[in-house]
């Protein structure tokens, strides 16, 4: 099996601040290790920048290349078989991988090399200089592993042929989820006045401006047409837009709402497990790890068929996906799920098996090893 040098330019997998990127990086290492590979985190250098200034880019690049030279000196005596970079993109170019792999004559692999949709205000591209830097590194890779069809299309647009691209299904560590649920005290997080025979919708999402706030707006509009049906809604999440988002939901009877705010990950899982549906529109959602977690808890999903949502949720089998990216389309799917308990039960019965077969560490380990065998 291979010895792999691993690097995540956006943030290291042991970074103190949790995020979806950190979780995916951690799980990649777990899956590679499960597949029999030896993985070393070769750098914790953060290339990511919130600002697009070229002076910042120049400073980051110089520091990254200095870091690369240090890594080369340390690894030259016993080079790894592969250098793997997770999620290089315009705000976090990988300047380290291309230099290290060229110096050590080893293959370079990217996972989720992507293009951000941000920065195109007023007809321009604020991140163009950074984007070109990221693309220069991406083009040097011997192999690319992509989660989403849009990532594959982006790589194709850079002149990278399909023969150098492998697909990887989004995945989670089911063992960690089971352990967290097992260690969580059984506490009923739902309000005591909620009737037990009324479907509970769990919504999990950060309350940030921009795309996240837009998803809450879509959910409010979708539920507005369903006030004649029985449902209760739990909002799980927090952030700078919490006040304005809570104001949006004031159009509903407060007796059917519960704003849980920030919960531990184990508490979130427990709420998902106790709910009848997980609903998050997923407008412009790249992957949506929370969809995988909901299904692993035995809870079906209602969402839009937007960007990468269908990579995690199988329409008609583990949830319902609205064919149009509109609140009205989502509302129709929710109407079906709320009015047909047997449909919810049929979907819920398939979720755990679907995740175990297609989105587990074991499934990812097999896909990753198959891809690496083409290089080593």
CSV table of C-alpha atoms in Angstrom, one decimal:
chain,number,residue,atom,x,y,z
A,1,UNK,CA,0.0,0.0,0.0
A,2,UNK,CA,1.0,3.6,-0.5
A,3,UNK,CA,2.7,6.1,1.8
A,4,UNK,CA,0.7,9.4,1.3
A,5,UNK,CA,1.7,12.9,2.1
A,6,UNK,CA,-1.5,14.8,2.9
A,7,UNK,CA,-2.1,18.5,2.8
A,8,UNK,CA,-5.2,20.7,3.0
A,9,UNK,CA,-4.5,24.3,2.0
A,10,UNK,CA,-7.8,25.7,3.3
A,11,UNK,CA,-7.1,24.5,6.9
A,12,UNK,CA,-5.4,21.5,8.5
A,13,UNK,CA,-7.6,18.6,9.5
A,14,UNK,CA,-6.7,19.1,13.2
A,15,UNK,CA,-7.6,22.8,13.1
A,16,UNK,CA,-9.4,24.1,16.2
A,17,UNK,CA,-12.4,25.5,14.4
A,18,UNK,CA,-14.9,22.9,13.1
A,19,UNK,CA,-16.2,23.0,9.6
A,20,UNK,CA,-17.4,20.8,6.8
A,21,UNK,CA,-14.0,21.1,5.1
A,22,UNK,CA,-12.2,20.0,8.3
A,23,UNK,CA,-14.5,17.0,8.7
A,24,UNK,CA,-14.0,15.9,5.1
A,25,UNK,CA,-10.2,16.1,5.4
A,26,UNK,CA,-10.4,14.1,8.6
A,27,UNK,CA,-12.5,11.5,7.0
A,28,UNK,CA,-10.3,11.3,3.9
A,29,UNK,CA,-7.4,10.4,6.2
A,30,UNK,CA,-9.5,7.8,8.0
A,31,UNK,CA,-10.6,6.2,4.7
A,32,UNK,CA,-7.1,6.1,3.3
A,33,UNK,CA,-5.8,4.5,6.5
A,34,UNK,CA,-8.7,2.0,6.4
A,35,UNK,CA,-7.6,1.1,2.9
A,36,UNK,CA,-4.2,0.2,4.2
A,37,UNK,CA,-2.3,3.3,3.3
A,38,UNK,CA,0.0,5.2,5.6
A,39,UNK,CA,-0.9,8.9,5.8
A,40,UNK,CA,1.3,11.8,7.1
A,41,UNK,CA,0.0,15.3,7.5
A,42,UNK,CA,3.0,17.0,6.0
A,43,UNK,CA,2.0,20.6,6.5
A,44,UNK,CA,-0.4,22.8,8.5
A,45,UNK,CA,0.3,25.9,6.4
A,46,UNK,CA,-3.0,27.8,5.6
A,47,UNK,CA,-3.1,29.3,2.2
A,48,UNK,CA,-6.7,30.4,2.6
A,49,UNK,CA,-7.5,34.1,2.6
A,50,UNK,CA,-10.7,36.0,3.2
A,51,UNK,CA,-9.4,38.9,1.2
A,52,UNK,CA,-8.4,39.0,-2.4
A,53,UNK,CA,-5.5,41.5,-2.3
A,54,UNK,CA,-2.6,40.6,-4.5
A,55,UNK,CA,-0.2,41.7,-1.8
A,56,UNK,CA,-1.7,39.0,0.5
A,57,UNK,CA,-1.4,36.5,-2.3
A,58,UNK,CA,2.2,37.3,-2.8
A,59,UNK,CA,3.0,36.9,0.9
A,60,UNK,CA,1.1,33.6,1.1
A,61,UNK,CA,2.8,32.2,-2.0
A,62,UNK,CA,6.3,33.1,-0.7
A,63,UNK,CA,5.6,31.5,2.7
A,64,UNK,CA,4.1,28.4,1.0
A,65,UNK,CA,7.1,27.9,-1.2
A,66,UNK,CA,9.4,28.3,1.7
A,67,UNK,CA,7.3,25.6,3.5
A,68,UNK,CA,7.6,23.4,0.4
A,69,UNK,CA,11.4,23.7,0.5
A,70,UNK,CA,11.4,22.6,4.1
A,71,UNK,CA,9.2,19.6,3.3
A,72,UNK,CA,11.4,18.6,0.4
A,73,UNK,CA,14.5,18.6,2.6
A,74,UNK,CA,12.7,16.5,5.3
A,75,UNK,CA,11.2,14.0,2.9
A,76,UNK,CA,14.0,13.6,0.3
A,77,UNK,CA,15.7,10.7,2.1
A,78,UNK,CA,12.5,8.6,2.1
A,79,UNK,CA,9.9,10.2,-0.2
A,80,UNK,CA,6.2,9.3,0.0
A,81,UNK,CA,4.6,7.5,-2.8
A,82,UNK,CA,1.9,10.2,-3.4
A,83,UNK,CA,1.3,13.8,-2.4
A,84,UNK,CA,-2.5,14.4,-1.9
A,85,UNK,CA,-4.0,17.9,-1.7
A,86,UNK,CA,-7.5,18.3,-0.4
A,87,UNK,CA,-9.7,21.1,-1.8
A,88,UNK,CA,-7.4,23.5,-3.7
A,89,UNK,CA,-9.4,26.4,-5.1
A,90,UNK,CA,-9.0,30.2,-5.7
A,91,UNK,CA,-9.2,31.2,-2.1
A,92,UNK,CA,-6.8,28.5,-1.0
A,93,UNK,CA,-4.3,27.6,-3.9
A,94,UNK,CA,-1.9,24.7,-3.3
A,95,UNK,CA,1.5,26.1,-3.9
A,96,UNK,CA,3.2,23.4,-1.9
A,97,UNK,CA,2.1,20.2,-3.7
A,98,UNK,CA,3.4,21.0,-7.2
A,99,UNK,CA,6.8,22.1,-5.9
A,100,UNK,CA,7.2,19.0,-3.6
A,101,UNK,CA,6.1,16.5,-6.2
A,102,UNK,CA,8.3,18.0,-8.9
A,103,UNK,CA,11.4,17.9,-6.6
A,104,UNK,CA,10.7,14.4,-5.3
A,105,UNK,CA,9.5,12.9,-8.6
A,106,UNK,CA,6.3,11.6,-7.1
A,107,UNK,CA,2.6,11.7,-8.3
A,108,UNK,CA,0.5,14.6,-7.3
A,109,UNK,CA,-3.2,14.0,-6.6
A,110,UNK,CA,-6.0,16.6,-5.8
A,111,UNK,CA,-9.3,15.9,-4.1
A,112,UNK,CA,-12.2,18.3,-4.7
A,113,UNK,CA,-10.3,20.8,-6.8
A,114,UNK,CA,-13.1,23.3,-7.3
A,115,UNK,CA,-14.1,26.7,-8.6
A,116,UNK,CA,-15.9,29.1,-6.2
A,117,UNK,CA,-18.8,31.1,-7.5
A,118,UNK,CA,-17.9,34.0,-5.3
A,119,UNK,CA,-16.2,37.2,-6.4
A,120,UNK,CA,-18.0,37.8,-9.7
A,121,UNK,CA,-19.7,41.0,-8.6
A,122,UNK,CA,-20.3,43.8,-11.1
A,123,UNK,CA,-19.2,41.7,-14.1
A,124,UNK,CA,-15.6,41.2,-12.9
A,125,UNK,CA,-13.7,38.5,-11.0
A,126,UNK,CA,-12.1,39.8,-7.8
A,127,UNK,CA,-10.3,36.5,-7.3
A,128,UNK,CA,-8.9,36.2,-10.8
A,129,UNK,CA,-5.2,36.4,-9.8
A,130,UNK,CA,-5.8,33.9,-7.0
A,131,UNK,CA,-7.8,31.7,-9.3
A,132,UNK,CA,-5.0,31.5,-11.9
A,133,UNK,CA,-2.6,30.5,-9.2
A,134,UNK,CA,-4.8,27.7,-8.1
A,135,UNK,CA,-5.4,26.5,-11.6
A,136,UNK,CA,-1.7,26.5,-12.4
A,137,UNK,CA,-1.2,24.0,-9.5
A,138,UNK,CA,-4.3,22.0,-10.4
A,139,UNK,CA,-3.2,21.5,-13.9
A,140,UNK,CA,0.1,19.8,-12.8
A,141,UNK,CA,-1.7,17.0,-10.9
A,142,UNK,CA,-1.4,13.5,-12.2
A,143,UNK,CA,-4.8,12.5,-11.0
A,144,UNK,CA,-7.9,14.2,-9.7
A,145,UNK,CA,-10.6,12.8,-7.4
A,146,UNK,CA,-13.9,14.7,-7.6
A,147,UNK,CA,-17.0,14.6,-5.5
A,148,UNK,CA,-19.3,16.5,-7.9
A,149,UNK,CA,-20.1,16.6,-11.6
A,150,UNK,CA,-19.5,20.3,-11.5
A,151,UNK,CA,-16.0,19.7,-10.3
A,152,UNK,CA,-15.4,17.3,-13.1
A,153,UNK,CA,-16.7,19.9,-15.6
A,154,UNK,CA,-14.4,22.5,-14.1
A,155,UNK,CA,-11.4,20.3,-14.5
A,156,UNK,CA,-12.5,19.5,-18.1
A,157,UNK,CA,-12.6,23.3,-18.7
A,158,UNK,CA,-8.9,23.5,-17.7
A,159,UNK,CA,-8.0,20.9,-20.3
A,160,UNK,CA,-7.9,17.9,-18.0
A,161,UNK,CA,-9.3,14.9,-19.7
A,162,UNK,CA,-11.8,12.5,-18.0
A,163,UNK,CA,-9.2,9.7,-18.0
A,164,UNK,CA,-7.3,11.6,-15.2
A,165,UNK,CA,-10.5,12.1,-13.1
A,166,UNK,CA,-12.1,9.7,-10.7
A,167,UNK,CA,-15.4,10.1,-8.8
A,168,UNK,CA,-15.7,9.8,-5.1
A,169,UNK,CA,-19.0,9.7,-3.3
A,170,UNK,CA,-19.5,11.9,-0.3
A,171,UNK,CA,-19.0,9.9,2.9
A,172,UNK,CA,-19.1,9.9,6.7
A,173,UNK,CA,-17.7,7.9,9.6
A,174,UNK,CA,-20.6,5.9,10.8
A,175,UNK,CA,-18.7,4.6,13.8
A,176,UNK,CA,-18.2,8.1,15.2
A,177,UNK,CA,-21.8,8.9,14.8
A,178,UNK,CA,-22.9,5.7,16.6
A,179,UNK,CA,-20.4,6.5,19.4
A,180,UNK,CA,-21.7,10.0,19.8
A,181,UNK,CA,-25.3,9.0,19.9
A,182,UNK,CA,-24.5,6.2,22.4
A,183,UNK,CA,-22.7,8.7,24.7
A,184,UNK,CA,-25.5,11.4,24.5
A,185,UNK,CA,-27.8,11.5,27.5
A,186,UNK,CA,-31.3,10.8,26.4
A,187,UNK,CA,-32.8,14.2,26.8
A,188,UNK,CA,-36.0,15.3,25.0
A,189,UNK,CA,-35.0,18.5,23.2
A,190,UNK,CA,-38.5,19.1,21.8
A,191,UNK,CA,-40.9,21.4,23.7
A,192,UNK,CA,-43.2,19.6,26.1
A,193,UNK,CA,-46.3,21.1,24.5
A,194,UNK,CA,-45.7,19.5,21.1
A,195,UNK,CA,-48.1,16.7,20.3
A,196,UNK,CA,-46.3,13.4,19.8
A,197,UNK,CA,-48.4,12.5,16.7
A,198,UNK,CA,-47.4,15.7,14.8
A,199,UNK,CA,-44.5,15.3,12.3
A,200,UNK,CA,-41.3,17.1,13.5
A,201,UNK,CA,-39.2,18.8,10.9
A,202,UNK,CA,-35.5,19.4,11.8
A,203,UNK,CA,-33.7,22.2,10.0
A,204,UNK,CA,-29.9,22.3,10.5
A,205,UNK,CA,-27.9,25.2,9.1
A,206,UNK,CA,-25.6,28.1,10.1
A,207,UNK,CA,-27.3,31.4,10.3
A,208,UNK,CA,-24.9,33.4,8.2
A,209,UNK,CA,-25.5,36.1,5.6
A,210,UNK,CA,-25.5,35.2,1.9
A,211,UNK,CA,-26.3,31.6,0.8
A,212,UNK,CA,-27.3,30.3,4.3
A,213,UNK,CA,-29.7,33.1,4.9
A,214,UNK,CA,-31.2,32.6,1.4
A,215,UNK,CA,-31.9,28.9,2.3
A,216,UNK,CA,-33.8,30.0,5.4
A,217,UNK,CA,-35.9,32.4,3.2
A,218,UNK,CA,-36.7,29.6,0.8
A,219,UNK,CA,-37.8,27.4,3.7
A,220,UNK,CA,-40.1,30.1,5.2
A,221,UNK,CA,-41.7,30.6,1.8
A,222,UNK,CA,-42.1,26.8,1.3
A,223,UNK,CA,-43.8,26.4,4.7
A,224,UNK,CA,-46.1,29.4,4.3
A,225,UNK,CA,-48.3,27.4,1.9
A,226,UNK,CA,-48.4,24.5,4.4
A,227,UNK,CA,-49.8,26.1,7.5
A,228,UNK,CA,-53.0,24.1,7.1
A,229,UNK,CA,-51.1,20.9,7.7
A,230,UNK,CA,-49.8,19.5,11.0
A,231,UNK,CA,-46.1,20.0,11.5
A,232,UNK,CA,-43.6,21.3,14.1
A,233,UNK,CA,-40.3,22.8,13.2
A,234,UNK,CA,-37.0,22.7,15.1
A,235,UNK,CA,-34.3,25.2,13.9
A,236,UNK,CA,-30.8,24.1,14.9
A,237,UNK,CA,-28.0,26.6,14.2
A,238,UNK,CA,-26.7,30.0,15.1
A,239,UNK,CA,-24.8,32.9,13.6
A,240,UNK,CA,-24.8,36.7,13.0
A,241,UNK,CA,-28.2,36.5,11.1
A,242,UNK,CA,-30.1,34.7,13.8
A,243,UNK,CA,-32.2,37.7,14.7
A,244,UNK,CA,-33.3,38.4,11.1
A,245,UNK,CA,-33.9,34.7,10.5
A,246,UNK,CA,-36.1,34.4,13.6
A,247,UNK,CA,-38.0,37.4,12.4
A,248,UNK,CA,-38.7,35.6,9.1
A,249,UNK,CA,-40.3,32.7,11.1
A,250,UNK,CA,-42.6,35.0,13.1
A,251,UNK,CA,-45.3,34.5,10.4
A,252,UNK,CA,-45.9,31.0,11.9
A,253,UNK,CA,-47.6,30.1,15.1
A,254,UNK,CA,-44.8,30.1,17.7
A,255,UNK,CA,-46.4,27.0,19.3
A,256,UNK,CA,-45.1,24.9,16.4
A,257,UNK,CA,-41.6,26.4,16.4
A,258,UNK,CA,-38.5,25.7,18.5
A,259,UNK,CA,-35.3,27.6,18.0
A,260,UNK,CA,-32.6,25.4,19.5
A,261,UNK,CA,-29.7,27.6,18.6
A,262,UNK,CA,-26.2,26.0,19.0
A,263,UNK,CA,-26.1,22.4,20.0
A,264,UNK,CA,-23.2,19.9,20.3
A,265,UNK,CA,-22.7,17.6,17.3
A,266,UNK,CA,-24.1,14.7,19.4
A,267,UNK,CA,-27.2,16.7,20.3
A,268,UNK,CA,-27.7,17.6,16.7
A,269,UNK,CA,-27.6,13.9,15.8
A,270,UNK,CA,-30.0,13.0,18.6
A,271,UNK,CA,-32.5,15.7,17.3
A,272,UNK,CA,-32.2,14.3,13.7
A,273,UNK,CA,-32.8,10.8,15.0
A,274,UNK,CA,-35.9,11.9,16.9
A,275,UNK,CA,-37.4,13.9,14.0
A,276,UNK,CA,-39.6,12.7,11.2
A,277,UNK,CA,-38.0,14.7,8.5
A,278,UNK,CA,-34.8,16.7,7.9
A,279,UNK,CA,-35.5,19.7,5.8
A,280,UNK,CA,-32.8,22.1,4.5
A,281,UNK,CA,-33.4,23.5,1.0
A,282,UNK,CA,-29.8,23.1,-0.1
A,283,UNK,CA,-29.9,26.0,-2.5
A,284,UNK,CA,-26.4,26.0,-4.2
A,285,UNK,CA,-25.2,23.3,-1.7
A,286,UNK,CA,-22.0,21.7,-2.9
A,287,UNK,CA,-22.5,18.5,-0.9
A,288,UNK,CA,-24.3,18.9,2.4
A,289,UNK,CA,-22.8,16.5,4.9
A,290,UNK,CA,-25.8,17.0,7.2
A,291,UNK,CA,-27.9,15.1,4.7
A,292,UNK,CA,-25.7,12.1,5.1
A,293,UNK,CA,-25.9,12.4,8.9
A,294,UNK,CA,-29.7,12.7,8.9
A,295,UNK,CA,-30.0,9.6,6.7
A,296,UNK,CA,-27.5,7.7,8.9
A,297,UNK,CA,-29.9,8.5,11.8
A,298,UNK,CA,-32.8,6.9,9.9
A,299,UNK,CA,-34.4,10.3,9.0
A,300,UNK,CA,-35.5,11.0,5.4
A,301,UNK,CA,-34.7,14.3,3.7
A,302,UNK,CA,-36.7,17.0,1.9
A,303,UNK,CA,-34.6,19.4,-0.2
A,304,UNK,CA,-34.1,21.1,-3.5
A,305,UNK,CA,-32.4,19.1,-6.3
A,306,UNK,CA,-29.7,21.8,-6.4
A,307,UNK,CA,-26.0,21.4,-7.2
A,308,UNK,CA,-24.6,18.5,-5.1
A,309,UNK,CA,-27.6,17.6,-3.0
A,310,UNK,CA,-28.5,14.5,-5.2
A,311,UNK,CA,-25.0,13.2,-4.5
A,312,UNK,CA,-26.1,12.5,-0.9
A,313,UNK,CA,-29.9,12.0,-1.2
A,314,UNK,CA,-31.5,9.5,-3.5
A,315,UNK,CA,-34.8,10.9,-4.7
A,316,UNK,CA,-37.8,8.6,-4.1
A,317,UNK,CA,-35.7,6.2,-1.9
A,318,UNK,CA,-34.2,8.2,1.0
A,319,UNK,CA,-36.0,11.5,0.5
A,320,UNK,CA,-37.7,13.8,-1.9
A,321,UNK,CA,-35.9,16.4,-4.0
A,322,UNK,CA,-37.8,19.3,-5.5
A,323,UNK,CA,-37.1,19.4,-9.3
A,324,UNK,CA,-37.0,23.2,-9.4
A,325,UNK,CA,-34.9,25.5,-7.3
A,326,UNK,CA,-38.0,27.3,-6.0
A,327,UNK,CA,-39.9,27.5,-2.7
A,328,UNK,CA,-43.0,26.4,-4.5
A,329,UNK,CA,-41.3,23.2,-5.7
A,330,UNK,CA,-40.0,22.4,-2.2
A,331,UNK,CA,-43.4,23.1,-0.8
A,332,UNK,CA,-45.0,20.4,-3.0
A,333,UNK,CA,-42.5,17.8,-1.9
A,334,UNK,CA,-43.1,18.7,1.8
A,335,UNK,CA,-46.9,18.5,1.2
A,336,UNK,CA,-46.5,14.9,0.1
A,337,UNK,CA,-44.3,14.0,3.0
A,338,UNK,CA,-46.4,15.6,5.6
A,339,UNK,CA,-49.7,14.2,4.4
A,340,UNK,CA,-48.5,10.7,3.8
A,341,UNK,CA,-47.0,9.0,6.9
A,342,UNK,CA,-46.6,5.7,5.0
A,343,UNK,CA,-44.3,7.5,2.5
A,344,UNK,CA,-42.2,8.9,5.3
A,345,UNK,CA,-41.9,5.5,6.8
A,346,UNK,CA,-40.9,3.8,3.5
A,347,UNK,CA,-38.2,6.4,2.9
A,348,UNK,CA,-36.9,6.2,6.5
A,349,UNK,CA,-36.6,2.4,6.2
A,350,UNK,CA,-34.0,2.7,3.4
A,351,UNK,CA,-31.8,5.5,4.7
A,352,UNK,CA,-29.4,3.6,6.9
A,353,UNK,CA,-28.7,0.9,4.4
A,354,UNK,CA,-28.2,3.5,1.6
A,355,UNK,CA,-25.6,5.3,3.7
A,356,UNK,CA,-23.8,2.2,4.8
A,357,UNK,CA,-23.5,0.9,1.2
A,358,UNK,CA,-22.7,4.1,-0.7
A,359,UNK,CA,-21.4,6.7,1.8
A,360,UNK,CA,-19.4,4.9,4.5
A,361,UNK,CA,-15.7,5.0,5.2
A,362,UNK,CA,-15.5,1.4,3.8
A,363,UNK,CA,-17.1,2.6,0.5
A,364,UNK,CA,-14.7,5.5,0.3
A,365,UNK,CA,-11.7,3.4,1.1
A,366,UNK,CA,-12.4,1.2,-1.8
A,367,UNK,CA,-12.9,4.1,-4.2
A,368,UNK,CA,-9.7,5.9,-3.1
A,369,UNK,CA,-7.6,2.7,-3.3
A,370,UNK,CA,-8.9,2.0,-6.8
A,371,UNK,CA,-7.9,5.5,-7.9
A,372,UNK,CA,-4.4,5.3,-6.3
A,373,UNK,CA,-3.7,2.0,-7.8
A,374,UNK,CA,-3.6,3.7,-11.2
A,375,UNK,CA,-0.6,5.7,-10.0
A,376,UNK,CA,1.4,3.5,-7.6
